[in-house]
Coordinates of C-alpha atoms in Angstrom, one line a residue:
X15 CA -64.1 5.8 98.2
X16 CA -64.4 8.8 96.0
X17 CA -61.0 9.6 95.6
X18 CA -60.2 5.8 94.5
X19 CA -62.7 5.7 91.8
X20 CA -61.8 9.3 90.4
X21 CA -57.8 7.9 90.7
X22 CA -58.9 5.2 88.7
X23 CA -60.8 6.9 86.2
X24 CA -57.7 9.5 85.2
X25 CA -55.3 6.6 85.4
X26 CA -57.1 4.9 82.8
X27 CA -58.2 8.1 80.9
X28 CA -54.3 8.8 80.7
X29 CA -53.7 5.0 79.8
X30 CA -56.3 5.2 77.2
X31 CA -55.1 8.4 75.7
X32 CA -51.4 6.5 75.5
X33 CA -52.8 3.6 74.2
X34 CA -54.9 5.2 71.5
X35 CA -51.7 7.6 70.2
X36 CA -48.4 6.1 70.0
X37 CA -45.7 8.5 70.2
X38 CA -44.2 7.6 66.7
X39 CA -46.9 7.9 64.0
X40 CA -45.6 5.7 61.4
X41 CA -46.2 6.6 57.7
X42 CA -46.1 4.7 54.4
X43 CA -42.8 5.4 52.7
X44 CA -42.6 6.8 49.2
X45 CA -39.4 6.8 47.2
X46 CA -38.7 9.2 43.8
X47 CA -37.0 8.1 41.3
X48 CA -36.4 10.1 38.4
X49 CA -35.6 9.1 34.3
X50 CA -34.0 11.5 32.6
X51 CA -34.2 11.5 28.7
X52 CA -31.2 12.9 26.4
X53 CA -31.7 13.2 22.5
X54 CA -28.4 13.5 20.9
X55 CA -27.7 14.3 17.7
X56 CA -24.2 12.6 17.0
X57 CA -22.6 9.9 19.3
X58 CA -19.1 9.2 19.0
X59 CA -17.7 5.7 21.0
X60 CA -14.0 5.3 20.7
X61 CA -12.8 1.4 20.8
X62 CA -9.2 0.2 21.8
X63 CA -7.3 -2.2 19.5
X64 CA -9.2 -4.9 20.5
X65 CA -13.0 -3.0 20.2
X66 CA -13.5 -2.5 23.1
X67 CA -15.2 0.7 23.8
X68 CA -13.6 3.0 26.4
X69 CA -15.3 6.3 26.1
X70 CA -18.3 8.3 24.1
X71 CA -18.7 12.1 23.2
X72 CA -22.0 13.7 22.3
X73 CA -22.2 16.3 20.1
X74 CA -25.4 19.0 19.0
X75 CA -27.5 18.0 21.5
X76 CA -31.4 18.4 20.0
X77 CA -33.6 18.4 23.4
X78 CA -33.9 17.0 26.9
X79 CA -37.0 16.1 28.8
X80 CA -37.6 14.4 32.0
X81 CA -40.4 12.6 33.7
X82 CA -40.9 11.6 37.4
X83 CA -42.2 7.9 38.2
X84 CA -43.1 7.9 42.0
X85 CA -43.0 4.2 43.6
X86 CA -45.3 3.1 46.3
X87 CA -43.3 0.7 49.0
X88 CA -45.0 -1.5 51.6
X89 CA -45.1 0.3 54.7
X90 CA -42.4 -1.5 57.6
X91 CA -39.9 -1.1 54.9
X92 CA -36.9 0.2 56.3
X93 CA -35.0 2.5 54.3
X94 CA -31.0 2.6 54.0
X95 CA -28.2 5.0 53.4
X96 CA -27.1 2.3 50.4
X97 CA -28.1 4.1 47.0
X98 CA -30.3 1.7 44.4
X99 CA -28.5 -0.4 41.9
X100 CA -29.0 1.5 38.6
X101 CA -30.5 -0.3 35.3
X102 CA -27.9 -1.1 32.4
X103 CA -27.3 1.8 30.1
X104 CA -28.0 0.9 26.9
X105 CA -25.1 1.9 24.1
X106 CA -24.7 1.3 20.5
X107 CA -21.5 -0.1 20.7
X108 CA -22.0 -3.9 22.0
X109 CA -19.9 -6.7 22.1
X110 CA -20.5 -8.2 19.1
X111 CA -20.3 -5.1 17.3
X112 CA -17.1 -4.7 18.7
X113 CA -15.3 -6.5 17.1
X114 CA -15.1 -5.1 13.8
X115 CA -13.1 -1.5 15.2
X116 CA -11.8 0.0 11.4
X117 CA -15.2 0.3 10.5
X118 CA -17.9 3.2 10.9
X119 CA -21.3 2.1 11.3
X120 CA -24.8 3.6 11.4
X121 CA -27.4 2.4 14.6
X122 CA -29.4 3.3 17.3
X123 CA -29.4 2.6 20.8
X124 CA -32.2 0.4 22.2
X125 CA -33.6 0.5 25.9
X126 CA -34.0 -2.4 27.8
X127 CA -36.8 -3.8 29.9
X128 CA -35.6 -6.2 31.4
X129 CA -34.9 -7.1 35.4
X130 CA -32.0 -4.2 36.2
X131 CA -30.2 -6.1 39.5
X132 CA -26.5 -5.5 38.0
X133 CA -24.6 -3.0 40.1
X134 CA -24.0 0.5 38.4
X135 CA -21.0 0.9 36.3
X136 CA -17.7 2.2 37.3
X137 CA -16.6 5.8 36.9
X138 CA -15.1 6.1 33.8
X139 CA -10.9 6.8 34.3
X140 CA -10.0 10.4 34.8
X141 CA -6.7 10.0 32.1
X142 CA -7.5 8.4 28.4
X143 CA -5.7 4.8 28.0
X144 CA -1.6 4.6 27.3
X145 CA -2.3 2.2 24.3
X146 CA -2.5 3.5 20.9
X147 CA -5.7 3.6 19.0
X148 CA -6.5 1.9 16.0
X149 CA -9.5 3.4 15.0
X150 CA -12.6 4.7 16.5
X151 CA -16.2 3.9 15.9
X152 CA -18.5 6.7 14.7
X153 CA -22.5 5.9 15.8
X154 CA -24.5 8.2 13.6
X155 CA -28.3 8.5 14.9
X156 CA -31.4 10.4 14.2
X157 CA -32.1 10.1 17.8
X158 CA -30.1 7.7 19.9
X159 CA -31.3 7.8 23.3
X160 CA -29.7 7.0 26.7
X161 CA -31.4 6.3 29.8
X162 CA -29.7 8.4 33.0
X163 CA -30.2 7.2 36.7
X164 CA -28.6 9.9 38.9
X165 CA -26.3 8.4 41.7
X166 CA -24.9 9.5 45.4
X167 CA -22.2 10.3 43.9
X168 CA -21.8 13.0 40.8
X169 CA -20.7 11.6 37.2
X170 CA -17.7 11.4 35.5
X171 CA -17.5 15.1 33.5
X172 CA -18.5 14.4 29.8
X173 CA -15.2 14.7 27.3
X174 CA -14.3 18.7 26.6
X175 CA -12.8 19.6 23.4
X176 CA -9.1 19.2 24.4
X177 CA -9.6 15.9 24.4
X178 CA -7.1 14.4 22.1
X179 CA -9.1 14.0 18.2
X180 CA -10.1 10.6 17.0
X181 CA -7.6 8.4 15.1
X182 CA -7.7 8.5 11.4
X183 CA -8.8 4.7 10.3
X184 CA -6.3 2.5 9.8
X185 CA -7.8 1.9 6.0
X186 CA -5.8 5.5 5.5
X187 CA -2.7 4.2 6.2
X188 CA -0.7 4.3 2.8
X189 CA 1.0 0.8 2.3
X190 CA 5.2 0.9 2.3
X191 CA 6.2 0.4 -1.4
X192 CA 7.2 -3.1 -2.7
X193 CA 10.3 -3.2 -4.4
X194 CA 9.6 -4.0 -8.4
X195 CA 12.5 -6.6 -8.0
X196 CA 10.4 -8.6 -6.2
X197 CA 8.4 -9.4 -8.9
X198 CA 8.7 -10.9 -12.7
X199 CA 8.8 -8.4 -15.7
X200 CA 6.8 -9.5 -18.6
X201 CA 8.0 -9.8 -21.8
X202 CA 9.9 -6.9 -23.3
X203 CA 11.5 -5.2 -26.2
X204 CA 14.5 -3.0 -27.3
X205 CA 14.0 0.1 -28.7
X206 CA 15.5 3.0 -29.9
X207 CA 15.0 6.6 -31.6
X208 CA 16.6 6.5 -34.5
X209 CA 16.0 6.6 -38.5
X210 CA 18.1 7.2 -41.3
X211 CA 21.3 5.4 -43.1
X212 CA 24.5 5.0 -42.6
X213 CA 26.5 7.7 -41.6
X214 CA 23.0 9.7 -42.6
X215 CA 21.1 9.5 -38.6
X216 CA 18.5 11.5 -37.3
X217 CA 15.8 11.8 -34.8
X218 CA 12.5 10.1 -35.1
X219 CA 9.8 12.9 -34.7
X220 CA 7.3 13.0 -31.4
X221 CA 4.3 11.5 -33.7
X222 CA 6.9 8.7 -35.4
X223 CA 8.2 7.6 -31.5
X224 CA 4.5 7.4 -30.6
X225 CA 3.4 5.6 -33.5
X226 CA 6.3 2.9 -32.5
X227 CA 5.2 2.8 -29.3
X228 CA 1.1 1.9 -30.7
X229 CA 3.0 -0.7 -32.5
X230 CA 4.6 -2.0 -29.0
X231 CA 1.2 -1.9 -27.3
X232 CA 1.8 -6.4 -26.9
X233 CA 5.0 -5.7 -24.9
X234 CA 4.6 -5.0 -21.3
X235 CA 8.1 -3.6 -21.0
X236 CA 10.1 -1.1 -23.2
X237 CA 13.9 -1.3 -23.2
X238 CA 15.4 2.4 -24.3
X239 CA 19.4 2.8 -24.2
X240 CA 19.9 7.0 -23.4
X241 CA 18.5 9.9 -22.9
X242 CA 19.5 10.7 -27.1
X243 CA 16.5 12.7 -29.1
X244 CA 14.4 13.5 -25.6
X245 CA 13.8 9.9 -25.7
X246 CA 12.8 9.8 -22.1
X247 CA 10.2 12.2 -21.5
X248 CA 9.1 10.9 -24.9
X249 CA 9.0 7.0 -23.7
X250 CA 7.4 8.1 -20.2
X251 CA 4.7 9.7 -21.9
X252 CA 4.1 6.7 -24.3
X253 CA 4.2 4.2 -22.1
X254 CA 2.3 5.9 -19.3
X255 CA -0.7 6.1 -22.1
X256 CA -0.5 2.4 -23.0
X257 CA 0.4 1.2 -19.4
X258 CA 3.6 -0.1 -20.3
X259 CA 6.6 -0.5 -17.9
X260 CA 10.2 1.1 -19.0
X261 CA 14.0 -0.2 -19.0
X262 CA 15.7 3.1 -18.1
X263 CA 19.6 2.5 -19.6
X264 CA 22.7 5.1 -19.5
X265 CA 25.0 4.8 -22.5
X266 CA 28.2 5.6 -20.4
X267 CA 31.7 5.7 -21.6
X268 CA 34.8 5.9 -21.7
X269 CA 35.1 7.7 -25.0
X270 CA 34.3 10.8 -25.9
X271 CA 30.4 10.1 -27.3
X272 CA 29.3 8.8 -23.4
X273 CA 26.5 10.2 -21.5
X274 CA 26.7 11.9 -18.0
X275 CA 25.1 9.9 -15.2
X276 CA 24.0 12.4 -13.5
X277 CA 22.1 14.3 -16.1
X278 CA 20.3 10.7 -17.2
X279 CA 19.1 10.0 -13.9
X280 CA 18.1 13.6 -13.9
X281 CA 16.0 13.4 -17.5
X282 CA 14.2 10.8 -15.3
X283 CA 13.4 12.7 -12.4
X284 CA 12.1 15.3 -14.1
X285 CA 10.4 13.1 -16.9
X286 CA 8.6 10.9 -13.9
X287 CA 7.2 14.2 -12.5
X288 CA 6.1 15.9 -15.0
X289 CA 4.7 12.8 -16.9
X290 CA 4.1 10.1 -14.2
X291 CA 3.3 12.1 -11.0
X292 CA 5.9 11.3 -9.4
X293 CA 5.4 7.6 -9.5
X294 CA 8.3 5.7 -10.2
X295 CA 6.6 2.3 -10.9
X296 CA 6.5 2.5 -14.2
X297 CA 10.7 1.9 -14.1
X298 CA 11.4 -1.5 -13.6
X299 CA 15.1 -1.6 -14.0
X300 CA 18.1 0.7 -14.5
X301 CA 21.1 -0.3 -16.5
X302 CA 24.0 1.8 -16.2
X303 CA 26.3 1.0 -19.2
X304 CA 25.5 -1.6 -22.2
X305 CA 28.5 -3.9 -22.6
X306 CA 31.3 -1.7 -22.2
X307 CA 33.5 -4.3 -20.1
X308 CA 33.1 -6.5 -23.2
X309 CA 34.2 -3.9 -25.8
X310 CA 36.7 -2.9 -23.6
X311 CA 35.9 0.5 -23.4
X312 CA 35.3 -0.1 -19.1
X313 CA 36.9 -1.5 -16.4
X314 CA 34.1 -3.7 -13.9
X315 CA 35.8 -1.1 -11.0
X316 CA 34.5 1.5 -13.3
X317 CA 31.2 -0.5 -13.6
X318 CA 30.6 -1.5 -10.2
X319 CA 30.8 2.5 -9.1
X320 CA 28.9 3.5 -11.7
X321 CA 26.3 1.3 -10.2
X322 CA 26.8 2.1 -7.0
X323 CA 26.4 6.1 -7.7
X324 CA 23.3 5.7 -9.5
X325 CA 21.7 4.1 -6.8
X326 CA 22.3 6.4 -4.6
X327 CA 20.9 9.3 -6.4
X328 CA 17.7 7.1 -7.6
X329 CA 16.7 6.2 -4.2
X330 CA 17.4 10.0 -3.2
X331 CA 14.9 10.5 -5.9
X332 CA 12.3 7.5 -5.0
X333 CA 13.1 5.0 -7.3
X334 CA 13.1 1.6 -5.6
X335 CA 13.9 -0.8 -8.0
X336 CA 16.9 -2.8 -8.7
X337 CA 20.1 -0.7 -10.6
X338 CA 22.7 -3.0 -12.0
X339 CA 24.6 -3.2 -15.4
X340 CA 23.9 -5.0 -19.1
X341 CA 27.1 -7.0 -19.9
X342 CA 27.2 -9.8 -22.2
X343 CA 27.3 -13.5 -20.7
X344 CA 31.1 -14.4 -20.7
X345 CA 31.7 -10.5 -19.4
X346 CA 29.7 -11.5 -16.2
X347 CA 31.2 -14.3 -15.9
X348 CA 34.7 -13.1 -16.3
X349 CA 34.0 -10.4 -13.6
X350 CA 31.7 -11.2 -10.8
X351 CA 32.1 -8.1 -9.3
X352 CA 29.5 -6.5 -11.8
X353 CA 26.9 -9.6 -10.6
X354 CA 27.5 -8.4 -7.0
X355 CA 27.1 -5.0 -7.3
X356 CA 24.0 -5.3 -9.2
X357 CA 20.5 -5.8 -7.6
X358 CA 19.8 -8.2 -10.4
X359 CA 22.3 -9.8 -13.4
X360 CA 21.3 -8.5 -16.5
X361 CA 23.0 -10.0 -19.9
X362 CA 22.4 -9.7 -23.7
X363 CA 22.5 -13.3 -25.2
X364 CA 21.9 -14.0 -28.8
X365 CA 22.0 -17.4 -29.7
X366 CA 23.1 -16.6 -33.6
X367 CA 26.4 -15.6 -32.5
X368 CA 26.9 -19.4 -31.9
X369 CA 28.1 -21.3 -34.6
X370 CA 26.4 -24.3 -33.3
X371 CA 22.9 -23.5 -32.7
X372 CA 20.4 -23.5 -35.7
X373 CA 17.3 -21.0 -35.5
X374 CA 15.0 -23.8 -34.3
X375 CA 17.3 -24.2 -30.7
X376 CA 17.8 -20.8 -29.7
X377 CA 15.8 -20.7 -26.6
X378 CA 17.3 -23.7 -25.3
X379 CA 20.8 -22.1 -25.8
X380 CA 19.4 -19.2 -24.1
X381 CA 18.1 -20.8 -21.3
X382 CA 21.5 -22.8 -20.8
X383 CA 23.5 -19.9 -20.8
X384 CA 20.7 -18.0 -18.3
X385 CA 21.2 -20.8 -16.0
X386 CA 25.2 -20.5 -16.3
X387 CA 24.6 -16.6 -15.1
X388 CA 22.3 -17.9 -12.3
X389 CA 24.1 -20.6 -10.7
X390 CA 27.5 -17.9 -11.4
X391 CA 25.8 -15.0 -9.5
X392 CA 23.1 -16.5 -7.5
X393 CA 20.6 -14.0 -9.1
X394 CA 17.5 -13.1 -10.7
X395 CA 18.5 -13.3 -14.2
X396 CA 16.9 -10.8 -16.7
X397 CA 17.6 -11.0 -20.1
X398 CA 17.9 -7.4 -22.0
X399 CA 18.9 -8.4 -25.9
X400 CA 17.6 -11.8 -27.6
X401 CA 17.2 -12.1 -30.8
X402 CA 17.9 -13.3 -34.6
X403 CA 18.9 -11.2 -37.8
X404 CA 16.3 -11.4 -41.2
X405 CA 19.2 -10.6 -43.3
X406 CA 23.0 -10.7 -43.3
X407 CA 26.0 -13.3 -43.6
X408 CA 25.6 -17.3 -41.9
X409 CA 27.7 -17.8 -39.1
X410 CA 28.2 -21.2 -39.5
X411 CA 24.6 -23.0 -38.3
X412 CA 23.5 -20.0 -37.6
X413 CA 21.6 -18.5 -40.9
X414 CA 19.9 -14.9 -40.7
X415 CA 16.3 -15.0 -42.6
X416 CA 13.0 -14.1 -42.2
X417 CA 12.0 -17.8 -41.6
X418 CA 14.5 -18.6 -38.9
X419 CA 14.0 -15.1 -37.0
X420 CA 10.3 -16.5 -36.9
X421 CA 11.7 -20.0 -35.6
X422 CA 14.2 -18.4 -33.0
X423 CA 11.8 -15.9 -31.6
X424 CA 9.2 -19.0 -31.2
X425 CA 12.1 -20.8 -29.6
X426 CA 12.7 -17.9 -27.5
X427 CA 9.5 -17.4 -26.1
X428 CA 8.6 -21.1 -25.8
X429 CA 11.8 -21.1 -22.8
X430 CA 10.8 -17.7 -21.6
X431 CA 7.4 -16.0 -20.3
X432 CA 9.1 -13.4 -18.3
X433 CA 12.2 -11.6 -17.8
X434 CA 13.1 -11.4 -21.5
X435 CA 13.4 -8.4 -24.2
X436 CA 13.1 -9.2 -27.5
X437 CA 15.8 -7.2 -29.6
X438 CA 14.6 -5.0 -31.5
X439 CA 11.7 -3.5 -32.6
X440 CA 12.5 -2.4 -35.2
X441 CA 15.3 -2.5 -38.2
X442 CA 18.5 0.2 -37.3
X443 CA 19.1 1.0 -40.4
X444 CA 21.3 3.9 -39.4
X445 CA 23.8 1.3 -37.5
X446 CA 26.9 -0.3 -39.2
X447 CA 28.3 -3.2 -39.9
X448 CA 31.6 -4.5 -37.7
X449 CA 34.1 -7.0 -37.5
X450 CA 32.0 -9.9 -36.2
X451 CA 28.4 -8.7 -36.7
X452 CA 28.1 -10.6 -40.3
X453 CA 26.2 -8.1 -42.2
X454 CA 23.3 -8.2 -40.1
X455 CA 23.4 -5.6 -37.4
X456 CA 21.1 -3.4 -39.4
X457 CA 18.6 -6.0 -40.1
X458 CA 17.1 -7.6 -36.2
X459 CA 14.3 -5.7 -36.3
X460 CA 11.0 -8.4 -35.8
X461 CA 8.2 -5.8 -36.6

């Protein structure tokens, strides 16, 4: 009976002894997670095309500091091998920032608070996109922060210097040239260098040429004829000072008193650099010759390659705008080949040298024949010489005074705002008189 009762008492010391110490002591489960704080100096973020950003590079980086926050869970929670879904990391470059990529702007990064059950981002891609970049985004920050969560698996290595450089903006970009053809010429005037009488010329000093030009200031364009008396570098400076355009010209021929192309365009190259810059804007139109074909002193062959050498040494030398030749209106006409070889058709047209056509009509005679020229070529049409004498012989209606120059010029410009030269400046009293100029070619000057 003893034996039973000291059985029993061991088998329920032993069961008690079970009972009261479980062979797996559970305890409560703590996990660590850890939020690291960077300071950076200088964040770059580098958009595509479209702005969205792609990558970011820190630079100077002031301090780091760290700080541990230690969450209690619930015991009977059951750990896995699945890491935590990390919290959004705030950047300065957002979606509705990102859409304006060719600027650089200035702001901080803000943290957010809010509920962090998006998955982690992916891995940014070990090679930089194939698309070109536009421009890149510069985030300038006393202290832009970023929150960190560390992952299973290690991050993406942060840029290194051989990465390639940012883009320049796309605001550096210098625009292509427009071609001055393109556009309309305002109105102009002929001019030229020279003083004296007849058979008594000279050259009009530096200060005289300037004063001229003061006296030109209205006129957006100047029309000069050669390079004769330095009058290029001397025209390039003037005009340059008062913002005018030019006419370059060439007085080629056939004779023995023409100029060399090649040393004209040459005075301009050199004049446009030393004077200009460089810049050839201030040139709107090149004239080869000044009606040669219609004193017979060139063939339109001999035109036509004259034209079509100078433009190939001007836009060798950066000038853009159109090349072409000056003829008179029935010299075009009687030779298209000059209109088609030119970039534009340029004509002298003076209505006095009609018989029929008083002062008071000469812009309408003008425009009739400018509209023969146009519909002929199929052109822009610039006139280079209209006019009407102060002084010489009638030519039938046609009567040279100082009233009727002031009617035909009010005529003119009444039928023309652009595209026209009034001829000339001044009185050439050095010039004389021929066969069918009526006594008046010294006497068109209108100032």
């Amino acid at each position: 009976m003893k034996s039973i009762v000291l059985a029993g008492a061991l088998v329920g010391l032993l069961v008690g002894t079970a009972g009261g110490r479980p062979l797996f002591n559970k305890r409560a489960l703590v996990t660590e997670i850890v939020y690291v704080t960077e300071t950076v100096a200088d964040a770059v973020v580098y958009v595509d095309i479209d702005g969205v950003p792609y990558t970011t590079s820190f630079q100077d980086i002031a301090s780091s500091t760290s700080a541990s926050v230690v969450s209690a869970i619930a015991e009977n929670v059951v750990s896995t091998t699945d890491p935590a879904p990390a919290p959004p990391v705030s950047s300065s470059s957002s979606s509705s920032s990102s859409s304006s990529s060719s600027s650089s702007s200035s702001s901080s990064s803000s943290s957010s608070s809010s509920s962090w059950a998006a998955p982690a981002p992916p891995p940014l891609p070990s090679a930089m996109p194939s698309f070109d970049l536009a421009t890149s985004v510069e985030v300038k920050s006393a202290s832009s922060t970023l929150e960190v969560i560390p992952s299973s698996q290690a991050p993406p290595p942060a840029p290194t210097p051989e990465q390639p450089a940012p883009p320049p903006p796309a605001s550096s970009e210098v625009p292509a040239q427009k071609d001055n053809y393109d556009g309309r010429l305002g109105m102009g005037v002929t001019y030229d260098p020279f003083a004296g009488s007849q058979g008594g010329s000279r050259c009009k000093s530096d200060q005289e040429v300037a004063n001229d030009f003061d006296r030109m200031k209205e006129f957006n364009v100047v029309r000069i004829y050669g390079m004769g008396c330095n009058m290029i570098p001397l025209a390039v400076q003037n005009a340059k000072k008062l913002n005018q355009k030019l006419m370059a010209g060439v007085y080629l021929s056939n004779r023995a008193n023409g100029e060399d192309l090649g040393q004209v365009i040459q005075a301009w190259k050199s004049a446009i650099d030393q004077y200009a810059e460089g810049n050839w804007n201030m040139v709107s139109l090149f004239s080869v010759e000044n009606e040669r074909v219609n004193d017979h002193d060139m063939t339109a062959s001999d035109v036509v390659d004259a034209i079509n050498r100078a433009r190939g040494q001007l836009r060798g030398m950066g000038y853009s705008g159109p090349v072409g030749a000056v003829e008179t209106v029935p010299a075009t006409l009687d030779n298209p080949a000059i209109c088609e070889a030119s970039d534009v058709a340029m004509v002298n047209c003076h209505a006095f040298f009609d018989s029929n056509t008083v002062a008071e009509d000469a812009g309408r005679f003008v425009k009739s024949q400018v509209d023969r020229v146009q519909k002929a070529c199929n052109k822009r049409v610039v006139v280079t010489e209209s006019g009407w004498p102060h002084q010489g012989d009638s030519n039938g209606k046609a009567v040279p005074s100082p009233e009727n120059q002031r009617s035909a010029l009010s005529s003119i410009r009444s039928n023309f705002d652009h595209d026209m030269f009034l001829h000339h400046a001044f009185d050439s009293t050095w010039k004389s008189d021929w066969a069918s100029s009526f006594n008046a070619e010294r006497f068109w000057g209108i100032m």
